Structure formats: C-alpha cells, structure tokens
Short mmCIF file of C-alpha atoms and ligand atoms in Angstrom, two decimals:
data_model
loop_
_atom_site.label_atom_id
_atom_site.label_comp_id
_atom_site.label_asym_id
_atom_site.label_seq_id
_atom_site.Cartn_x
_atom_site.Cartn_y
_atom_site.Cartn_z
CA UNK A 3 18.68 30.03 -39.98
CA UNK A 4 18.96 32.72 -38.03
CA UNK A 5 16.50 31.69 -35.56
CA UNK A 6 17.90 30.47 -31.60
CA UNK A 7 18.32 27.00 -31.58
CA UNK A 8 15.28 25.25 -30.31
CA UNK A 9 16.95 22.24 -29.26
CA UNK A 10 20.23 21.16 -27.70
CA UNK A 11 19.75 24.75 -25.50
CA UNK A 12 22.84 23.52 -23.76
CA UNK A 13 24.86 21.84 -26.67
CA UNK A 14 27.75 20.29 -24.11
CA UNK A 15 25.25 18.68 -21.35
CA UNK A 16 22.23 17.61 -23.87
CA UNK A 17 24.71 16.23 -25.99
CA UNK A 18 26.03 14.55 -22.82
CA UNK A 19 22.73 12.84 -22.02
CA UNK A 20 21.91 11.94 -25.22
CA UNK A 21 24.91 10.32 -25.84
CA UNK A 22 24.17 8.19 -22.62
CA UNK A 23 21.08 7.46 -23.98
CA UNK A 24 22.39 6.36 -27.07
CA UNK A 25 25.42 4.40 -25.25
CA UNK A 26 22.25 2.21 -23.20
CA UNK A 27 20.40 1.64 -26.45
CA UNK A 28 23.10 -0.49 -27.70
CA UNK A 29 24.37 -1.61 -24.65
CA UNK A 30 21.27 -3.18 -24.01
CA UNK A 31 19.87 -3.86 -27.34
CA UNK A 32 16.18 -4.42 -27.92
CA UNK A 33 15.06 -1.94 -25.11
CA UNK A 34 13.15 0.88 -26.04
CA UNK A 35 14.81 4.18 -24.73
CA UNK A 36 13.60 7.48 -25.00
CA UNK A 37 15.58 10.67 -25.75
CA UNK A 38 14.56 14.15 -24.71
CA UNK A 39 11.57 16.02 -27.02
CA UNK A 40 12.89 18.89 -29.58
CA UNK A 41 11.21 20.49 -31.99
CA UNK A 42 11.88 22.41 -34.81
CA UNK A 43 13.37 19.35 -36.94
CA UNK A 44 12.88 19.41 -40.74
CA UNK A 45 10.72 16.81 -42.12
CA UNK A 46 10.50 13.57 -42.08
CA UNK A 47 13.72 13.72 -39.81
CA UNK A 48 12.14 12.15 -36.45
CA UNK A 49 13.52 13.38 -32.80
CA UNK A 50 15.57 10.37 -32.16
CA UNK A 51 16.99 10.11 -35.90
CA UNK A 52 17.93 14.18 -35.15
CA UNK A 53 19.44 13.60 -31.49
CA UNK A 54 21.20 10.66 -33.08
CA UNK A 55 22.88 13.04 -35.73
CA UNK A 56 23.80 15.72 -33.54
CA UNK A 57 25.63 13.53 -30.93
CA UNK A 58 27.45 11.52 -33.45
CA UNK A 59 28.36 13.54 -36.38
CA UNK A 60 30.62 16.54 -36.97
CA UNK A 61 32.57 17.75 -40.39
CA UNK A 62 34.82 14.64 -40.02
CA UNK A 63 31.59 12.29 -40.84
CA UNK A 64 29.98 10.87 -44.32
CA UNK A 65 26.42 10.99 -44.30
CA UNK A 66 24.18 8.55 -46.40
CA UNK A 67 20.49 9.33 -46.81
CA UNK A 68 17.52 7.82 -47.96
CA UNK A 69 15.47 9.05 -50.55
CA UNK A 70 12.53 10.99 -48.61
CA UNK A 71 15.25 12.37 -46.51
CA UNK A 72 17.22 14.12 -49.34
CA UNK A 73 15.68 17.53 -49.35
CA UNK A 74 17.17 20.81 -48.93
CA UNK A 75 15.96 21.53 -45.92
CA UNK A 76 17.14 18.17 -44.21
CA UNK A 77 20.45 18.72 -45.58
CA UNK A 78 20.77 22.38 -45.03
CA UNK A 79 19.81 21.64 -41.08
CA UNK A 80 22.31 18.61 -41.37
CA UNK A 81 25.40 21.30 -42.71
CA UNK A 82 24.17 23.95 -40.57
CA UNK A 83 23.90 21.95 -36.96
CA UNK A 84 26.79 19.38 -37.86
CA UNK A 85 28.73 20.32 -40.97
CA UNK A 86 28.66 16.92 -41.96
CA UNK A 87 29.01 16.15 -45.38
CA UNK A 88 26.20 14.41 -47.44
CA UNK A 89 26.83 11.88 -49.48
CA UNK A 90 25.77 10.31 -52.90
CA UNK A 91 27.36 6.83 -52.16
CA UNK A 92 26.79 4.56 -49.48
CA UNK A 93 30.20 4.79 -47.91
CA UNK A 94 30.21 6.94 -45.22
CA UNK A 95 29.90 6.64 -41.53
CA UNK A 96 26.41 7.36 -40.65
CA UNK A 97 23.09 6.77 -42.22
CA UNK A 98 19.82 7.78 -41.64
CA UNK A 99 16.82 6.35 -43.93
CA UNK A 100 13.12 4.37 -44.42
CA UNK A 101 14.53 0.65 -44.06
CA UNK A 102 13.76 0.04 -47.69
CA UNK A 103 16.08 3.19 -48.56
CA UNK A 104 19.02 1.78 -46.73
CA UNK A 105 18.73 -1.94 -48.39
CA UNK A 106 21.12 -3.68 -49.07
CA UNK A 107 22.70 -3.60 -45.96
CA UNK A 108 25.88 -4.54 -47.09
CA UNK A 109 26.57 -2.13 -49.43
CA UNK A 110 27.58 0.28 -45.68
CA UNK A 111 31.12 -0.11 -44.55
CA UNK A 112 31.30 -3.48 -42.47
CA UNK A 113 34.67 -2.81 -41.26
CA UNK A 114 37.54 -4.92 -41.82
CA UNK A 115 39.65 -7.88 -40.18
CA UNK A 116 42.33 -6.10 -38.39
CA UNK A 117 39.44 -2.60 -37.95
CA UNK A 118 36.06 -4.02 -37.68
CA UNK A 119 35.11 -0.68 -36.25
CA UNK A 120 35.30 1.21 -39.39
CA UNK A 121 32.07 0.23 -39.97
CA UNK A 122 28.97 2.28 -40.45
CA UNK A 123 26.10 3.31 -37.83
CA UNK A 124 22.50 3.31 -39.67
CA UNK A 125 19.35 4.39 -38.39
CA UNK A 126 16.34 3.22 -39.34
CA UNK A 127 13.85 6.08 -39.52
CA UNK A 128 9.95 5.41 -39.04
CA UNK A 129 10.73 1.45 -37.10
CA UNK A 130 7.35 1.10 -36.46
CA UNK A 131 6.52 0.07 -39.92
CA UNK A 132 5.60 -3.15 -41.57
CA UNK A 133 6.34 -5.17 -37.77
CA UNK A 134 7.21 -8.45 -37.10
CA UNK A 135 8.10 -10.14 -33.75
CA UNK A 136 11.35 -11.33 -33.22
CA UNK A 137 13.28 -12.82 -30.71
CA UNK A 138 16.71 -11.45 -29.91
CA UNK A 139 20.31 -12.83 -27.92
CA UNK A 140 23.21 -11.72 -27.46
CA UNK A 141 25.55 -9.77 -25.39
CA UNK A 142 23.40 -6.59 -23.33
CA UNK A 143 20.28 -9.17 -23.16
CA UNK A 144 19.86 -10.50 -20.24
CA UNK A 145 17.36 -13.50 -21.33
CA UNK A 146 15.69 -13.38 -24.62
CA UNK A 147 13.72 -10.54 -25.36
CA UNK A 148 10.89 -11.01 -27.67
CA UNK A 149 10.52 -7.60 -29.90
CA UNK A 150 8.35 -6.03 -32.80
CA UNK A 151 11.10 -4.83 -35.50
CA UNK A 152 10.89 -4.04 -39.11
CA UNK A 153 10.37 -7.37 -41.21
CA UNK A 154 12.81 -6.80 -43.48
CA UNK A 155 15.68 -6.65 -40.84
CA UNK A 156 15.82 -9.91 -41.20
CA UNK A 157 18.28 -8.64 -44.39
CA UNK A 158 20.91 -7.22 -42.10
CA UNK A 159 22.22 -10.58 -41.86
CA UNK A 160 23.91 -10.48 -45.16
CA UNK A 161 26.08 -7.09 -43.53
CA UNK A 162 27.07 -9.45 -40.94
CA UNK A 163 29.97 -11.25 -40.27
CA UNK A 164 30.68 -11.06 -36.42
CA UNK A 165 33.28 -9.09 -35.82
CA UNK A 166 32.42 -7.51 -39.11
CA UNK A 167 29.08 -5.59 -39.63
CA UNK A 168 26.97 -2.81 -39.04
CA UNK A 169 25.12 -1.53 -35.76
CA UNK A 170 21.92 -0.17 -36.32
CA UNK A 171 19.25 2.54 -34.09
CA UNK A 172 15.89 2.18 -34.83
CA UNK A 173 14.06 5.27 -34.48
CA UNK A 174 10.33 6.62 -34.15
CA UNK A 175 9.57 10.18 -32.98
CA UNK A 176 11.79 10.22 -30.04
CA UNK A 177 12.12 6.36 -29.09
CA UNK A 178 15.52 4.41 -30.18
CA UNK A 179 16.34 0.85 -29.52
CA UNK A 180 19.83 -0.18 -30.76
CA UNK A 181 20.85 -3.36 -32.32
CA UNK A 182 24.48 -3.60 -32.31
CA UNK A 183 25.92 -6.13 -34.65
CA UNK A 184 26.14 -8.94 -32.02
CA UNK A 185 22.67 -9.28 -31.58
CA UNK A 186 21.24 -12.33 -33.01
CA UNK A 187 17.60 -11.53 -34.49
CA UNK A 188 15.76 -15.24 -34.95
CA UNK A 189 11.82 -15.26 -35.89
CA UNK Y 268 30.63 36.84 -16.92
CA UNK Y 269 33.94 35.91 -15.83
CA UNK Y 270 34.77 33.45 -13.57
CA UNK Y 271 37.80 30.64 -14.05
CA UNK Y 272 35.21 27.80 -13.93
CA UNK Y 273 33.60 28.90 -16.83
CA UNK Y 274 36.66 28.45 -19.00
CA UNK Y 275 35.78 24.89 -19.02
CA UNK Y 276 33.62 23.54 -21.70
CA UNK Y 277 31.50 20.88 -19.39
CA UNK Y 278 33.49 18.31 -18.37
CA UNK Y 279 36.65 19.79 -19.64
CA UNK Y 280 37.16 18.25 -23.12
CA UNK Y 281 35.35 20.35 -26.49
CA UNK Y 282 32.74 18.65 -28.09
CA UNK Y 283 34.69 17.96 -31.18
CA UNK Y 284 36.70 15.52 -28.69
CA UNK Y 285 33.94 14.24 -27.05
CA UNK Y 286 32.07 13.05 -30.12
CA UNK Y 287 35.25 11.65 -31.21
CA UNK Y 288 35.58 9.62 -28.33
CA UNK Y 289 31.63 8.91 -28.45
CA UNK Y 290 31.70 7.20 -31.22
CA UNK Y 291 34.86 5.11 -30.28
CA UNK Y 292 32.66 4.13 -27.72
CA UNK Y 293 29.50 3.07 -30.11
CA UNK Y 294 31.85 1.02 -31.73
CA UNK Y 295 33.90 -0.63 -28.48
CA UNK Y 296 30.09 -1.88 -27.35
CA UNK Y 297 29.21 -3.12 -30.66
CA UNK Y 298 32.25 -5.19 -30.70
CA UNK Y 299 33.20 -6.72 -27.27
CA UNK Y 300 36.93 -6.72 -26.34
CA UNK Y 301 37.94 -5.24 -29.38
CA UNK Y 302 40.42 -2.17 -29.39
CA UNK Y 303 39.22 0.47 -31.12
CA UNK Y 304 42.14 3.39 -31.99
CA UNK Y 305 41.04 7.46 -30.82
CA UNK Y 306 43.11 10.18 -30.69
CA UNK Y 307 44.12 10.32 -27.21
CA UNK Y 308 44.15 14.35 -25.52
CA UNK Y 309 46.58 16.08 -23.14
CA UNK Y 310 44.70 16.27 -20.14
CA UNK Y 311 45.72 18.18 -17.16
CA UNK Y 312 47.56 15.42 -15.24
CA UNK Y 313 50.53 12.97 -16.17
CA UNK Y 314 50.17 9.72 -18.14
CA UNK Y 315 50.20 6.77 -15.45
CA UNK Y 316 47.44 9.14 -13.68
CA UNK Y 317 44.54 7.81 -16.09
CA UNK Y 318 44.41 9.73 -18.81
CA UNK Y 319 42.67 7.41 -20.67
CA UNK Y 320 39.97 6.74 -18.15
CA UNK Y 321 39.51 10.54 -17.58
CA UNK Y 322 39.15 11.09 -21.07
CA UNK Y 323 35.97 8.32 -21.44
CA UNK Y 324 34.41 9.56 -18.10
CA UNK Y 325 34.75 13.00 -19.67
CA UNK Y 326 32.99 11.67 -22.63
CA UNK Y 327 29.93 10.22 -20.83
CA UNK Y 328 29.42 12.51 -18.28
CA UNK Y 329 26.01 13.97 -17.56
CA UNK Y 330 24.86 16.86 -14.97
CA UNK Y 331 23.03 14.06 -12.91
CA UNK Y 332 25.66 11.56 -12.77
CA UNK Y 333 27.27 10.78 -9.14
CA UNK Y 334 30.91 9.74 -9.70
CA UNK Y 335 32.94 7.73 -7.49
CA UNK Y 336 36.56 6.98 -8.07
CA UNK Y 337 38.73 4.61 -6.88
CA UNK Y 338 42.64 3.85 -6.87
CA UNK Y 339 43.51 -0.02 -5.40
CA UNK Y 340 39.50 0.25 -4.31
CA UNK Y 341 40.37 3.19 -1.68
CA UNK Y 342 38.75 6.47 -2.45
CA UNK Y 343 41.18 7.89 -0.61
CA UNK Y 344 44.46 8.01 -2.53
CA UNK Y 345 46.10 10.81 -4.28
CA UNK Y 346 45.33 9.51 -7.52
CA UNK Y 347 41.51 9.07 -6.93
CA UNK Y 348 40.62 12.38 -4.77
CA UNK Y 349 42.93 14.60 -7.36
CA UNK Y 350 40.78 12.89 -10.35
CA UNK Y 351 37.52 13.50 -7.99
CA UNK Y 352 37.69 16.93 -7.30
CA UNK Y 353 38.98 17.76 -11.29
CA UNK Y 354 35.11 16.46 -12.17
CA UNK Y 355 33.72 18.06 -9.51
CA UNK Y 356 34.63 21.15 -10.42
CA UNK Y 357 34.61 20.76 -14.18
CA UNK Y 358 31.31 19.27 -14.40
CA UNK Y 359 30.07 20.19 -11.03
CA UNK Y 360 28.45 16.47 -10.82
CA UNK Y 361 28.08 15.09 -7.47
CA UNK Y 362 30.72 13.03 -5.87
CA UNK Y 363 30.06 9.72 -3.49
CA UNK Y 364 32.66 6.74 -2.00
CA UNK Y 365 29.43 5.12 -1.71
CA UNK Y 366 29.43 2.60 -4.15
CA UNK Y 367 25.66 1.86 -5.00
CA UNK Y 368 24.85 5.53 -4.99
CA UNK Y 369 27.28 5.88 -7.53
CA UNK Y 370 26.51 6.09 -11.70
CA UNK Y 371 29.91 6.46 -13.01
CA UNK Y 372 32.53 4.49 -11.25
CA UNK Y 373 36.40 4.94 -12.59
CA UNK Y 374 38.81 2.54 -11.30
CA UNK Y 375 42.13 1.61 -11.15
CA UNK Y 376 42.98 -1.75 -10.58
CA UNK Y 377 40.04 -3.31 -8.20
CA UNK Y 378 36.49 -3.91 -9.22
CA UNK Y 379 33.83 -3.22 -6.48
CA UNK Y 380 32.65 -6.04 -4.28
CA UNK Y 381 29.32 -4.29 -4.09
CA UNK Y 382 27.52 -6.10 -7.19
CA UNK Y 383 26.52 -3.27 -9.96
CA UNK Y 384 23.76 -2.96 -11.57
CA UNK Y 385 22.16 -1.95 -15.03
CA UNK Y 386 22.34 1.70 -14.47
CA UNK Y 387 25.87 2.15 -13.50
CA UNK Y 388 28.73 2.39 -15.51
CA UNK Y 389 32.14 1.10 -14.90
CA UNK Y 390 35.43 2.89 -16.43
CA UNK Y 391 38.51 1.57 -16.17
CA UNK Y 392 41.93 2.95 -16.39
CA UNK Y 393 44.38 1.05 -18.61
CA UNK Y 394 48.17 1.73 -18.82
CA UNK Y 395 48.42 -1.39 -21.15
CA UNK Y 396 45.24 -2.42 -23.27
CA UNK Y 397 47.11 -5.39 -25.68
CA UNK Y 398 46.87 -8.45 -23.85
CA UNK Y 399 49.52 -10.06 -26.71
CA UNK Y 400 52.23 -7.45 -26.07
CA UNK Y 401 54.23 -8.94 -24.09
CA UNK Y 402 54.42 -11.90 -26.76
CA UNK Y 403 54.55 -9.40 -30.02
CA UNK Y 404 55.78 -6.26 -29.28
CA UNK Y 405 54.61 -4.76 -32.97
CA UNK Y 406 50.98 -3.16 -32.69
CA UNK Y 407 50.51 -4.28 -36.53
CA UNK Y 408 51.08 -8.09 -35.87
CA UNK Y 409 49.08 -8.25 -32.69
CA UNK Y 410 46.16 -6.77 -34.73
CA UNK Y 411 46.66 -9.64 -37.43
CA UNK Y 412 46.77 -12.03 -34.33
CA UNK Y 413 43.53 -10.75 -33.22
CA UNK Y 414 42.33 -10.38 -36.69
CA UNK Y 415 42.59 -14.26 -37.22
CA UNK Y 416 42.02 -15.18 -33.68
CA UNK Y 417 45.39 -16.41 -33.81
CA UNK Y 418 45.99 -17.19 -29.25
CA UNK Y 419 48.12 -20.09 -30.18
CA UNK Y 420 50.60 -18.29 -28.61
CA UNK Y 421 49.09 -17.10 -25.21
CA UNK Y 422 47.84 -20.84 -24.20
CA UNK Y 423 51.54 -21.14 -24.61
CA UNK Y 424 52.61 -18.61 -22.38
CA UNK Y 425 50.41 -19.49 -19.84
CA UNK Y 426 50.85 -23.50 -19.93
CA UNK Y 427 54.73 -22.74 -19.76
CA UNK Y 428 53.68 -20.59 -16.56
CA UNK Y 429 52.01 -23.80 -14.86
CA UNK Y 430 55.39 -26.04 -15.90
CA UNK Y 431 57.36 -23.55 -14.24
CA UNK Y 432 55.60 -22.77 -11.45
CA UNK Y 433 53.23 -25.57 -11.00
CA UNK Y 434 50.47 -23.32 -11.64
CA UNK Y 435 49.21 -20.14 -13.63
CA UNK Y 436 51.84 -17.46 -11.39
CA UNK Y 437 49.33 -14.44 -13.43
CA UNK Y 438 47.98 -12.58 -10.62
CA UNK Y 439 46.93 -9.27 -12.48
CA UNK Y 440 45.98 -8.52 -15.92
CA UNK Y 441 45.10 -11.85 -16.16
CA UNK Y 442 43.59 -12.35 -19.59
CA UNK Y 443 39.85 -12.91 -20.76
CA UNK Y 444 38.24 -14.21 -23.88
CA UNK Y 445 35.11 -11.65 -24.02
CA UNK Y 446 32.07 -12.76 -26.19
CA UNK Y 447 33.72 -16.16 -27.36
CA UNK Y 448 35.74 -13.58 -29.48
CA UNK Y 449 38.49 -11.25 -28.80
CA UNK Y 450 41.30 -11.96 -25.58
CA UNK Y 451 40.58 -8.82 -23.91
CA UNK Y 452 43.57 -7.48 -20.86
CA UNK Y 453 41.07 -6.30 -18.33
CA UNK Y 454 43.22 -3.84 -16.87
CA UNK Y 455 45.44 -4.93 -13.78
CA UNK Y 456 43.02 -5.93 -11.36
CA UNK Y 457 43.77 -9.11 -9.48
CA UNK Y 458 42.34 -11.85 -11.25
CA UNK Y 459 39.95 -12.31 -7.96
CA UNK Y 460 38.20 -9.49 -9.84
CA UNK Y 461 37.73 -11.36 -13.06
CA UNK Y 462 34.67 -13.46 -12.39
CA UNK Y 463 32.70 -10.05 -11.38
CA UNK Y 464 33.15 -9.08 -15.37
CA UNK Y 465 31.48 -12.72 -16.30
CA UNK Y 466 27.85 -11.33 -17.27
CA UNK Y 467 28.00 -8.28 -15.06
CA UNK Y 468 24.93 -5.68 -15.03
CA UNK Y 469 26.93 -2.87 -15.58
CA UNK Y 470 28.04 -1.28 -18.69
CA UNK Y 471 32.26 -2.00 -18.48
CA UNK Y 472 34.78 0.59 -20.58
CA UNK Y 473 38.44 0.65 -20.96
CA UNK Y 474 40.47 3.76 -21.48
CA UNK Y 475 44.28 3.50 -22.46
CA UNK Y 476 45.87 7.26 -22.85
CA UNK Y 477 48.55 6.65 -23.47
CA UNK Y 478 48.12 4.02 -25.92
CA UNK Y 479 45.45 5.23 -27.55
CA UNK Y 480 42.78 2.64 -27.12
CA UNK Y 481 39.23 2.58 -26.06
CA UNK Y 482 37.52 -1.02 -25.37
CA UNK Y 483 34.30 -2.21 -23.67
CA UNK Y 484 32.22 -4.68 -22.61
CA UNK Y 485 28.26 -4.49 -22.57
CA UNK Y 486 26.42 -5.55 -19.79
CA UNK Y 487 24.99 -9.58 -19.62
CA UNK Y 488 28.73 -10.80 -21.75
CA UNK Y 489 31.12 -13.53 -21.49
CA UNK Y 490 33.36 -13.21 -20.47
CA UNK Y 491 35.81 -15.92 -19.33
CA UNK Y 492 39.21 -15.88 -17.96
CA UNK Y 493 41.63 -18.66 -20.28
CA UNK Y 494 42.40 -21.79 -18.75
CA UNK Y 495 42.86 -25.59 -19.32
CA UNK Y 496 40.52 -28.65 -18.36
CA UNK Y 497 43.69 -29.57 -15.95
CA UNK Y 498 44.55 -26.13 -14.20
CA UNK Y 499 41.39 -24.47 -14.20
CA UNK Y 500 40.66 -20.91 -13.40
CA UNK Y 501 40.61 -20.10 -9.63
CA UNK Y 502 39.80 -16.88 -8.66
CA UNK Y 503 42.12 -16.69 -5.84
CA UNK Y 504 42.51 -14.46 -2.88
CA UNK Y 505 44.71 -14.49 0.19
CA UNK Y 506 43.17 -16.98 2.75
CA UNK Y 507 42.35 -14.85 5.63
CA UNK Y 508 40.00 -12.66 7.29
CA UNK Y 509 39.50 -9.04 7.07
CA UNK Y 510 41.01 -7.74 10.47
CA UNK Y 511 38.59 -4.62 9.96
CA UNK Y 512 35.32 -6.13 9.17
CA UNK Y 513 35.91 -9.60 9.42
CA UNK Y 514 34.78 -10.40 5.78
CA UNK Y 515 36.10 -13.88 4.24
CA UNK Y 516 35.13 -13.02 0.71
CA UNK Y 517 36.37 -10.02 -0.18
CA UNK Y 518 40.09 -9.07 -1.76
CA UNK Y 519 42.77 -8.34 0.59
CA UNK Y 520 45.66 -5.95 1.14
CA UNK Y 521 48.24 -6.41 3.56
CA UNK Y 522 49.03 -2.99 5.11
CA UNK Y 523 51.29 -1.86 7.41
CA UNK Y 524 50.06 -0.29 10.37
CA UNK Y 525 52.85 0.77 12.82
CA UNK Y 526 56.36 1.74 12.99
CA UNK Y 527 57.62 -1.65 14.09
CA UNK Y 528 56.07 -3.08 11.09
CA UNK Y 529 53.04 -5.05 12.33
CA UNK Y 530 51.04 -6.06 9.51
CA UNK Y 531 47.16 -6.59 8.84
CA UNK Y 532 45.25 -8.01 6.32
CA UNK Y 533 42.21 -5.62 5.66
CA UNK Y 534 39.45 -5.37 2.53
CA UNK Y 535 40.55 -3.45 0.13
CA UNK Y 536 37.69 -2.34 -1.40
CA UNK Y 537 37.24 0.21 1.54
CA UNK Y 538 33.95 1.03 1.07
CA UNK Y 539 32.86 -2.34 1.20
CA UNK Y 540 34.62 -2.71 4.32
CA UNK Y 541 33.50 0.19 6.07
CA UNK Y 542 29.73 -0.58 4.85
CA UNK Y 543 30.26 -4.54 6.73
CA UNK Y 544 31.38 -2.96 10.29
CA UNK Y 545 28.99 -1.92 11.87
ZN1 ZN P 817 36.90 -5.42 5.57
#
C-alpha cells in the first residue's frame, strides 16, 4: 500500500465533513444523505460503509464484519487506514455487514442502564436489498416519513430497549440514512 | 513551509481527539438528554471560558461552516470575540453576528430569538451538565437516578420552591424532560429560552469541559420544561419594552448606561435587536 491515498486527500477537513454528514443522518433519521465519492475501496466495502469507517474508527475500536466482508484485502485496508482491530465476536463497537450477516441484532453491545451509550454502531451494507416500505417517528422526524428499508429490520426491535439499543447507517454506494435507536419503524 | 498557522491540525484538536469526541456525539443524538462521558482536552483558554463547547465545535467543524458565537446573546464580549477569532484562525472558517447566516452557533447562556433551522447547529457551553447535582452530589448515584428514572426527588425540589416562594423562583438552568426520557440541565439560559428547545429545527449539543460530558438533542424533540397541573410552566420575561428596538417579545437585560446609573431595559440577543431597528 504504497500507493497516495485516493481518498480523504485532506484527512482533517474530509473527515470533518463527513462526520457532519454522518451527524445529519442520524439527526434526522430516514433522510437519505450523500457523502463525498472515493474510490479505490476494496470490495464489496461501499463508499458510505468506507467514509463511515474512517470517521469513526481508530486503534481504540472493535470491528465486527460480515461474512463477504472478511477478506484480506478489506481487513488489510481496515488496519492500514484505521488500525482498528477486527474481530471474531460480535462485541465490539462498530460493524459493518449484508443485514443477514449482522442478525441477530442483539447479540451487538446495547449498552447498559447507567451507560446506554456503550452500545454498538452497525452499518448495513448493500440497504437497497430485499425493500419494504415503512413508516418511521421519532425524535429528528419532523412528521412521519414513509421509507423503503431492508425487510428484515423489522428484527432490530429485539436490540431495543429505549434507552438501550443499537443505532444503525444504512449504506449503498455513497448514500447513508441513519436510524438511531429512537426511531420507531411501524409497517 | 513554515508558518505558525500551520502548526495547527484544522481546527486545533488531532484527529485522534476529534473522532473521540465524534463518536460521543453519535451516541448523545441517539440518546436524547443523556450524558455521555469523553475525555475532556486542555484547550488554550481557562475552564469557565467553554472548554467544553470549544472542544464539540472543534469536532464538527467544516471549511464551509460560518460560525457565530455568542456570550449572554452579545457577540461582542470578551468571551465570545476571543473564542471567534481562535476558529478563525485555526480553521480559517468564516465568521458572522448574523444569526441566520450562521451554521454553527456556540452559546453561552441565551438561545437566539431568530428561529433556526434544519441546517444549523446549536452548541452550547455547559459549566454544569447534571441537572440532579445539586440534590446528589455523587456522579455514581445520579447515574443510578437517571438509570431508573428515579425524579422523585426534583418534583420535590421544585414543589418546595413554589411553597416557599409562591412559585417556581428557577430562573436559569431550569430543568427539561427531553424525549419523555432523561431530565436534561439545558445549560443556564433563562428559562424564557426553554420553549425555543421544544421541537426546534436545529441540531442542539451540550459541551461540559470541565466535567467531562457531551449531551444533545436532535432536531423535531420534546422537550418539556417540569411542572405541575397547578403551577404550570411560564416562560417568563421581564414585562417591558426594548428601549432600543422596541420589541415586546424578546429577553431582556437591564444595562446600565451612564455614570449616574440610569438604567435601560434593552434585547439581549443583540443581533436580534439591531436586525428590528431600522
Ligand atoms: Zn431590542
């Protein structure tokens, strides 16, 4: 990897607008918003699951991954761009996955009573997938927004136990719409 | 290359910091009015000069951004130009005392009159983020109390406050439920301020430097100041008129303005004010 980055050219203010890009996503959950193109990216890692990666994690942060994502060279660009370590179990901070990789939900870090924010952040690679409408509430929504999200998200309700849970991007190429644990997803 | 300004990473804190304080801020959106912990940096000016707020604006600054900061809603104080011109020069973003040409907004102790909207953010600075302190001194039993939802005690406090005085004497600080969930201190801003964080467009953030503590509260949330059916909530002000601008519905400071101590009530929110003369 000796090659000059081809993303993040400016690690301190692309991190900076990612982040805010992130920050919208689940302050306003169920809104599509789009982070900047890179390229370069080992497969199937998408542009938003990347970004996501890059702004959040660092050598102090447990990666999960699914199944199609565990391959060297999504872990070698992982150690190389993060130093994050991968992990084998499913509690760690971060995880990145196919929705059917990450199931159960529950099995993530939820938090606890007195720290409901050690909890883990997922994202959902590939969100286009297998679509159902949905309607969503909650805090960030201004009146009830009526979405297309993975059918089986329907399962992150057993990870949920407001103030208790897990927040979740969804991701596809470089799109990302978060749903933070407060959001209620009804069909 | 060398030039002092370059010694800065953008926006003065390392990245390490920044992500740390990143995801404390994932986390303080995901859960409304909760506290979540981060380890608090030395920044370049004292605690009590909002360290805690610098640090978060630090954190979500972006070349584009236009900050605006304010101290008592004047842009004018030492606190708010010295915190100013630090981002100015260590992110080189654009400065305004404009309040709707403003993205990033850090405030101490007023909350615009100018409504926000979606694409703004609000960061406050917070010398004392546990609402329960003052009842439970001990950090580890106020997070059991908030743990269990266990307020018992503030209704208390507050209903002994109206047999006392005859009616709820809290005039800053005054505390909110956020999200039907946690009791949230919203920093102290009069409580004429609190209704403008009931479902507000803007994204709200709390930093305590001091303490440690990083909270938030999305845009379109409850949140409600406590009360009880008999002494409801009233978002009071002092009944008078702006001398300035003549505006009836805006937050008040009584200044001084001579040397034989002739007072005036004018806005306080001073953009505001100078944006209604005219
Ligand atoms: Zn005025």
């Amino acid at each position: 990897m000796t090659n000059p980055l081809p993303f993040f050219q400016d690690q301190s203010k692309d991190a900076a607008r990612a982040f805010r890009i992130a920050l919208k996503a689940m302050a306003m959950p169920g809104k599509i918003q789009n982070f900047q193109v890179i390229d370069g990216l080992p497969t199937p890692l998408s542009i938003a699951g990347a970004t996501l990666i890059l702004v959040f994690c660092d050598f102090n942060t447990k990666i999960f991954l699914g199944e199609t994502f565990r391959n060297k060279n999504v872990e070698d660009w992982i150690n190389f761009y993060t130093g994050a370590k991968i992990s084998g179990d499913k509690n760690v901070d971060f995880a990145v996955g196919h929705i059917e990789e990450l199931l159960p939900f529950h099995e993530f870090p939820i938090g606890t009573d007195e720290y409901p924010d050690r909890s883990a952040n997922i994202v959902i690679e590939n969100a286009s997938k297998d679509v159902k409408s949905f309607s969503l509430n909650g805090p960030g929504i201004k009146e009830t927004l009526h979405v297309e999200l993975p059918e089986k998200i329907i399962e992150r309700e057993s990870a949920i136990s407001f103030p208790l849970g897990v927040d979740i991007f969804l991701a596809k190429e470089n799109f990302v719409m978060g749903l933070p644990r407060t959001t209620m997803v009804e069909t | 290359m060398s030039n002092s300004e370059e010694d800065f990473n953008f926006a003065y804190l390392d990245e390490q910091t920044k992500r740390m304080i990143r995801r404390a801020l994932i986390k303080a959106i995901c859960i409304p009015g909760y506290q979540v912990p981060f380890a608090s940096r030395e920044m370049p000016m004292p605690y009590g000069w909002g360290t805690g707020g610098v640090q978060v604006t630090a954190a979500c600054l972006q070349e584009t951004d236009v900050l605006k900061v304010i101290d008592q809603g004047s842009d004018d104080t030492t606190n708010a130009v010295s915190i100013r011109k630090f981002f100015e020069r260590v992110a080189g973003v654009k400065t305004t005392e404009n309040t709707g040409k403003a993205s990033v907004i850090q405030t101490r102790h007023r909350i615009p009159e100018q409504v926000l909207s979606e694409d703004q953010i609000l960061v406050y600075q917070v010398p004392i983020p546990e609402p329960l302190r003052f009842l439970e001194p001990r950090e580890t039993e106020t997070r059991v109390m908030h743990a269990l939802e266990e307020y018992g005690l503030m209704h208390v406090k507050l209903y002994e406050d109206i047999s006392i005085n005859g009616e709820i004497s809290t005039a800053y600080a005054y505390p909110v439920k956020v999200n039907d969930r946690y009791i949230m201190d919203p920093s102290p801003t009069p409580k004429f301020d609190n209704p403008k964080m009931n479902f507000c467009s803007a994204i709200q953030l709390f930093g305590a430097g001091r303490e440690q503590r990083i909270y938030a509260v999305p845009p379109y949330t409850k949140v409600i100041s406590l009360d009880f059916e008999d002494y409801p909530f009233e978002a009071s002000r002092a009944e008078k008129t702006c001398e300035i601008c003549g505006a009836t519905n805006t937050y008040l400071d009584e200044v001084v303005i001579d040397d034989k101590g002739t007072r005036m009530f004018s806005c306080s929110d001073s953009d505001y004010c100078n944006s209604q003369k005219s």
